């Protein structure tokens, strides 16, 4: 282990980096970071320099002895790291734009994590993650891999199944966002609210919700059936559940559930938005351009407030909170993506799940939830099946498995349409899918 | 137990009855039936008499000492029965026509077993089945209940969960139809083909297929990717799987899988057919009228060949084969709906599954299959979740649960549309849903 | 709920009570107890008064506004209680003496929890606990039942299976004792040591041990193979594991494992001690007499140090620590006996297990451990089988089940000897086993 | 695959061989064996020739075109075999005598399968079986391995876990012996009796027993509580269960259960017999000598009746019945040792269990039994733990694991005695345990 604490951030040129820096600054007392290595690839060099210099100014302003290194050499960055975080995007936002646009042509939602977009993001990303893991095995075998790269569930599954890295955690800001949303709904401090989370990444449910330790689920479900309260989470706006549905379900949903329990409405809304103002990737592309313009300003030495519009709020909090808890063996409870290990009964022990865990120095230990409510087991299994077949396709380059993965996805209306989408996307993303084009 | 063998058939006025009679006649040597009681309700009296008299003529022609009794008194029929078979339809085909028509208005497939139609057929049927079970507990506690009434999986689940009758078997002609279709494809005798079936009713997969005991799955999958071979099962015509999909899946599908893996095409086809020649119920209504005209002919004393167009071929074979195997402790292998008991790993032990079983005098004992292929676990769980929530709604009359059941059904595009369909169907079927209209 | 915090302690006349009082005093800031009701039965009235008056003096000395009530009326004590603790002993120490003496005649260890003694203690205790639970359902349905009464695992199993009380926790001082022993071995503060506990009451294993969050299991196992270090837990002195055995096992044992992994030596030692200085119960009887003499002293207003020789050290800490964590929703980790809920893979979900849990206001939530090491699964299952059949015998009064329970106990060398012991003990404990003597 | 049917029998010089030959002759119509290769090692050459020549005379007398080959070259024998059977004994009966004698010195039962003797038989046998499997992978990858070599459960476990051979079945005559014993008790033909078997090798229970398909368990249990009926199985004589025990258990035991549920009596009996007439191995050694004298007689051309005294009756029937069912895809039910695959709930899916299976051309498929009765789960798990740790020790040569395996065996009274026995036996069997002596 390096003297002092070393973190390597793969995809360091991301527009999210200032949030991460802010997080490290805020928690410096508990996590005295020595070296932060921001790594990126040749194509991202310019952005890396812009955001990296902002990072340096932020650290300087905070008056902290954190060295910020910018590099294109992943091996140097990984060497003896204590934590590796990943926030890269193979093919950049341009690839995401295709993930969203192409399925829409077939009247199918793109959905960048658990839909066709997620499949192709996985096919592009998983081979890279596996490379990183192989490097880590050599260069920093004791490091923790904290993965934010989407589809975070599928990626964590792939790392658990296809690499020797056991110290991997998939992280998402959705659960913390729900908790903050519920706190706002209840008009109380976030700290007073606890939720028992269980499910998969972007397919997570709140099985119970507590205020000061006492279950207030019934009350919250009641409040959620009031249409004025439902849009409590930013980013993906709730479309408003039918009161009968949410009472029958008797669990908290996450914003991504709109894709599955409101597919038709989401498809219409997404098509309309794509037409009127562009897909989400196209909107974000524009936002990012503006952000990087801001980041260039040599007088800027804090995270600019405009970043919050980018989406992904609470990431810094979630990520650095997690790292800090591991480092300090805090044994607090956080929802992360980790090996199931029996915590959720009807999912395999060796699959990745998103579940409330105790965060210890030896990693997250899931709290046993027994089984999911009957009504949600099907959808959760379906996404897990999708994740596993997708990961298998990504690793093997088996085209049949790619078609199968999309055919069994709940957003896809038939095997034929699945094949058509796969074919068009295979071509569109050709350069990032070498395993299928040999 | 009665002297001799007594069978009671609830819904005895069904157009299927001649097949059942044919089955009993064909297997009389092995199953020496003494009394067959055909029971129906007041509204079905006329059909009961027509088909019942045909049954009597068939038995007479066969020269067998089987007494055929026609009655509207269920209790008399059940008293000391050895086997009870159910083939009734609450609300008759007219109700099924609504089950199919109403969802189509919302661009949703009706699907009379695992879709919206199945939900409402379940809501109408389950309370009646529970009544029958309560009667059986009193009048023939040692009898076996052989249920053909659809949705057979949901009904079997409801009997297992909400009654004291343990001797229940759900029966379907789909697996035997697949086996016969595969035999035809391979151009061999049916007896030489064995398939390992596992899944749920109308959601069953062939995990392996054997010719003379040797696996020929690979060969069969290859043949199935030849588009000329795919429409090998009558009734629901296969629309032709993409070769990549079926190779990736590496299992045999059942005809009902078209609803889930070809939803969009099936919706278009169903809408077109409904417009051009009526829904399936409407077509069958006409067929039935013609059948009953035939049945009236006092010279008819065999099952008329036209019955095979009705659908439901092989029912007689499946049903009487099952009864005969139980009676004779044959210990042969048949796919039926029974308590899982651990045979399929990721489904609850106490849920109904459709699986290859050894048929003994003490009932079916499932063959352990380990777990379903990863790719199919999701859809199977989803239908099981749907069956369980639907059964719960049927028993409790909980309107929220009815909306929930339909919202989580894979054919339903949103909770809002689910609610709209539930509302319209609740009204349309009002007289048969007393539990929701008190 | 009562105004203020009310605790009812069944078996309040126990010699342990001063420890409990000390615990409540020590943690008053976190758990502001208002009323403590010490309940006992007529036969224990004298002891109740002696120890109850000491309790009052202790509270007075501490200057705290806690009312201490002494009563023989259980219903008054339970009414609106927030916590109910149980530390009673049906038949008193005299019964325990028989539990120990009688099996020895047959060259069988008595063992008061998981052996023949435990069976009979369970048969005497479980009907009483069920009565208490029935009272609680009526009088304080929201209260937590914290059970210290042995056999705590069997009693917790019985409450979970045969009553409507879900808010039950079985508590034992063994795990905390092991943690303190290991801390001592490592020469560090107790707070720096964490152990992952899993198993059953008095059959619990430490699956991993951490110092400041870092696993030191290997080092601890090494230290334990040094014979000088093995007697690290008081009460049941370790007899010294073979280094090969403990390295092969690769887990921490509890003191009670000596009964199973050193049966022959323990039998010889126990027989020798019984002959030379009396059985443990007989020794404790004498100790208790001396303790109660001390307690009578009107000048005594603290827990006398002699109590620690009685055994059961750390009970006060474990019990009040648990109650305080529940009350304050502390979400710290403590090993308790609770419903498994999938935490330990090969034990039933609905059985009681002893496992590290998060302690919340809504009770303990077990941390998922996956499965026990292969080598220990057998013995753990065997004790669980014994606990379940014993509990069934206790509730039903089925004599065959009592013989079966003892026959399958690992300490019993045959069904015939089991029957002989059961017969002699049934007679000896006749007055406390009404369910078997009707 | 060879032209015609080829069987290779490893340990062909065994005294059991004439039974096997008898079996092949009796079932020749169904299983037209072409070549039988009897293989043995140099040390067994003389016996191989004696018994091999008898085999040839038996075949000649039967007038069947089966070639019998005698060889010391295992590779030639295995080449293109269809079935491989194993009945060898590493170290011969002399080693078994040590397995029995040495533990007795420590007042511990030797028990050649699930006790200390079984541990050492496993340590000697498993490396040889793994060699055979490696040969099979090369020389006859499609062959079935039918293993009779004890400890058959541990050996099957080892093959499943540590080789690539999936087509392995462990076979034992205990279940068929129980069925025949029960048939005799009921005074009916064997064919009319069926038993649902579940458990492990030599630790198998009859969960239900049927006469003509109807459960007669209650009646059989009643008959078994009649002491005159209990010694219904030869070989290991039943010592007579207490009626309370067997009624409480409510399942059929196997003869080996005497070692666990009557340990003390069995120990006394075994010590007495060892003293008076020698251990079982010593008795059998004498019997074998006499048998081989008989076998030498050139006029003998049938299985001599004296072989039945040797023990192991029904082996020929069990073995050839199994092979015939596989070859003919008979789909009849037979109890064998195979991969659990979920058939027995609380045992691992990938462990070997002994359970009633459907015997198909693709091997045995276990019938799902749900879970074992609560009372027997512990002992079954304990033996499974013992088998697994023993197999691990055999494969790795890890001395700690060998001590651990014996320490957790229910027949062993302490880790210290386990170590003493292991040490003495390691020395005594030195030449056959190269993995521990390098």
Tab-separated table of N, CA and C in Angstrom, chain C residues 399-408 412-423, chain D residues 220-228 230 238-251 253 257-258 261-262 265:
chain	number	residue	atom	x	y	z
C	399	UNK	N	-45.038	-37.781	24.444
C	399	UNK	CA	-43.937	-38.525	25.078
C	399	UNK	C	-42.986	-39.108	24.031
C	400	UNK	N	-43.516	-39.626	22.923
C	400	UNK	CA	-42.653	-40.163	21.858
C	400	UNK	C	-41.677	-39.091	21.361
C	401	UNK	N	-42.172	-37.876	21.225
C	401	UNK	CA	-41.309	-36.797	20.733
C	401	UNK	C	-40.218	-36.468	21.753
C	402	UNK	N	-40.539	-36.579	23.038
C	402	UNK	CA	-39.519	-36.327	24.061
C	402	UNK	C	-38.405	-37.371	23.954
C	403	UNK	N	-38.785	-38.634	23.770
C	403	UNK	CA	-37.767	-39.685	23.601
C	403	UNK	C	-36.986	-39.455	22.308
C	404	UNK	N	-37.703	-39.083	21.259
C	404	UNK	CA	-37.030	-38.804	19.985
C	404	UNK	C	-36.017	-37.667	20.148
C	405	UNK	N	-36.455	-36.576	20.784
C	405	UNK	CA	-35.570	-35.413	20.966
C	405	UNK	C	-34.272	-35.840	21.632
C	406	UNK	N	-34.384	-36.612	22.676
C	406	UNK	CA	-33.176	-36.993	23.377
C	406	UNK	C	-32.361	-38.012	22.575
C	407	UNK	N	-33.042	-38.878	21.829
C	407	UNK	CA	-32.320	-39.886	21.028
C	407	UNK	C	-31.458	-39.238	19.955
C	408	UNK	N	-31.908	-38.124	19.401
C	408	UNK	CA	-31.140	-37.489	18.327
C	408	UNK	C	-30.132	-36.481	18.868
C	412	UNK	N	-26.292	-38.127	23.520
C	412	UNK	CA	-26.965	-39.346	23.963
C	412	UNK	C	-26.459	-40.540	23.166
C	413	UNK	N	-26.044	-41.606	23.832
C	413	UNK	CA	-25.434	-42.701	23.083
C	413	UNK	C	-26.417	-43.717	22.499
C	414	UNK	N	-27.705	-43.653	22.819
C	414	UNK	CA	-28.651	-44.576	22.175
C	414	UNK	C	-30.083	-44.230	22.530
C	415	UNK	N	-30.978	-44.729	21.697
C	415	UNK	CA	-32.402	-44.505	21.943
C	415	UNK	C	-32.848	-45.156	23.251
C	416	UNK	N	-32.216	-46.268	23.576
C	416	UNK	CA	-32.608	-46.988	24.800
C	416	UNK	C	-32.204	-46.182	26.028
C	417	UNK	N	-30.996	-45.669	25.995
C	417	UNK	CA	-30.558	-44.856	27.136
C	417	UNK	C	-31.372	-43.560	27.183
C	418	UNK	N	-31.676	-43.020	26.018
C	418	UNK	CA	-32.536	-41.834	25.971
C	418	UNK	C	-33.851	-42.113	26.688
C	419	UNK	N	-34.453	-43.223	26.366
C	419	UNK	CA	-35.739	-43.559	26.987
C	419	UNK	C	-35.591	-43.727	28.504
C	420	UNK	N	-34.518	-44.365	28.927
C	420	UNK	CA	-34.321	-44.558	30.375
C	420	UNK	C	-34.181	-43.216	31.087
C	421	UNK	N	-33.393	-42.332	30.487
C	421	UNK	CA	-33.211	-41.010	31.112
C	421	UNK	C	-34.531	-40.242	31.119
C	422	UNK	N	-35.217	-40.249	29.967
C	422	UNK	CA	-36.504	-39.543	29.910
C	422	UNK	C	-37.435	-40.070	30.994
C	423	UNK	N	-37.509	-41.374	31.127
C	423	UNK	CA	-38.431	-41.935	32.118
C	423	UNK	C	-38.083	-41.489	33.533
D	220	UNK	N	-46.445	-50.289	8.935
D	220	UNK	CA	-45.087	-50.810	9.000
D	220	UNK	C	-44.386	-50.331	10.269
D	221	UNK	N	-44.575	-49.059	10.594
D	221	UNK	CA	-43.969	-48.536	11.828
D	221	UNK	C	-44.501	-49.319	13.027
D	222	UNK	N	-45.783	-49.582	13.013
D	222	UNK	CA	-46.354	-50.381	14.104
D	222	UNK	C	-45.687	-51.755	14.184
D	223	UNK	N	-45.544	-52.389	13.022
D	223	UNK	CA	-44.929	-53.713	13.017
D	223	UNK	C	-43.481	-53.636	13.508
D	224	UNK	N	-42.811	-52.552	13.171
D	224	UNK	CA	-41.406	-52.431	13.577
D	224	UNK	C	-41.245	-52.203	15.073
D	225	UNK	N	-42.298	-51.723	15.713
D	225	UNK	CA	-42.197	-51.530	17.164
D	225	UNK	C	-42.408	-52.857	17.883
D	226	UNK	N	-42.757	-53.847	17.127
D	226	UNK	CA	-42.825	-55.190	17.693
D	226	UNK	C	-41.429	-55.792	17.629
D	227	UNK	N	-40.793	-56.011	18.766
D	227	UNK	CA	-39.375	-56.389	18.761
D	227	UNK	C	-39.073	-57.636	17.922
D	228	UNK	N	-40.047	-58.489	17.740
D	228	UNK	CA	-39.769	-59.696	16.951
D	228	UNK	C	-39.528	-59.381	15.479
D	230	UNK	N	-37.963	-56.600	14.196
D	230	UNK	CA	-36.978	-55.580	13.830
D	230	UNK	C	-35.746	-56.093	13.126
D	238	UNK	N	-30.323	-55.582	13.245
D	238	UNK	CA	-30.984	-54.543	14.024
D	238	UNK	C	-30.950	-54.930	15.486
D	239	UNK	N	-30.710	-53.929	16.318
D	239	UNK	CA	-30.665	-54.227	17.746
D	239	UNK	C	-32.024	-53.959	18.383
D	240	UNK	N	-32.969	-53.505	17.603
D	240	UNK	CA	-34.304	-53.280	18.148
D	240	UNK	C	-34.499	-51.866	18.624
D	241	UNK	N	-35.255	-51.072	17.878
D	241	UNK	CA	-35.495	-49.696	18.285
D	241	UNK	C	-36.523	-49.635	19.396
D	242	UNK	N	-36.376	-48.639	20.224
D	242	UNK	CA	-37.428	-48.369	21.187
D	242	UNK	C	-38.667	-47.933	20.407
D	243	UNK	N	-39.839	-48.481	20.753
D	243	UNK	CA	-41.061	-48.093	20.024
D	243	UNK	C	-41.278	-46.583	20.010
D	244	UNK	N	-40.993	-45.913	21.127
D	244	UNK	CA	-41.204	-44.457	21.184
D	244	UNK	C	-40.318	-43.749	20.163
D	245	UNK	N	-39.088	-44.217	20.060
D	245	UNK	CA	-38.143	-43.579	19.149
D	245	UNK	C	-38.617	-43.717	17.700
D	246	UNK	N	-38.964	-44.916	17.312
D	246	UNK	CA	-39.281	-45.147	15.911
D	246	UNK	C	-40.633	-44.523	15.548
D	247	UNK	N	-41.551	-44.497	16.497
D	247	UNK	CA	-42.829	-43.798	16.260
D	247	UNK	C	-42.596	-42.305	16.154
D	248	UNK	N	-41.737	-41.778	17.033
D	248	UNK	CA	-41.430	-40.347	16.979
D	248	UNK	C	-40.747	-39.988	15.670
D	249	UNK	N	-39.839	-40.847	15.244
D	249	UNK	CA	-39.090	-40.595	14.012
D	249	UNK	C	-40.007	-40.661	12.802
D	250	UNK	N	-40.913	-41.626	12.836
D	250	UNK	CA	-41.915	-41.785	11.771
D	250	UNK	C	-41.273	-41.925	10.389
D	251	UNK	N	-40.205	-42.704	10.322
D	251	UNK	CA	-39.524	-42.984	9.056
D	251	UNK	C	-38.810	-44.315	9.221
D	253	UNK	N	-35.592	-46.645	9.118
D	253	UNK	CA	-34.142	-46.490	9.248
D	253	UNK	C	-33.446	-47.530	8.373
D	257	UNK	N	-27.962	-47.181	10.742
D	257	UNK	CA	-28.387	-46.243	11.786
D	257	UNK	C	-28.093	-46.762	13.181
D	258	UNK	N	-27.936	-48.072	13.315
D	258	UNK	CA	-27.562	-48.603	14.623
D	258	UNK	C	-26.276	-47.979	15.155
D	261	UNK	N	-27.723	-44.290	16.373
D	261	UNK	CA	-28.810	-44.229	17.352
D	261	UNK	C	-28.680	-45.334	18.405
D	262	UNK	N	-27.632	-46.122	18.298
D	262	UNK	CA	-27.353	-47.163	19.316
D	262	UNK	C	-25.848	-47.297	19.467
D	265	UNK	N	-24.398	-49.438	22.501
D	265	UNK	CA	-24.626	-50.882	22.376
D	265	UNK	C	-23.792	-51.451	21.226
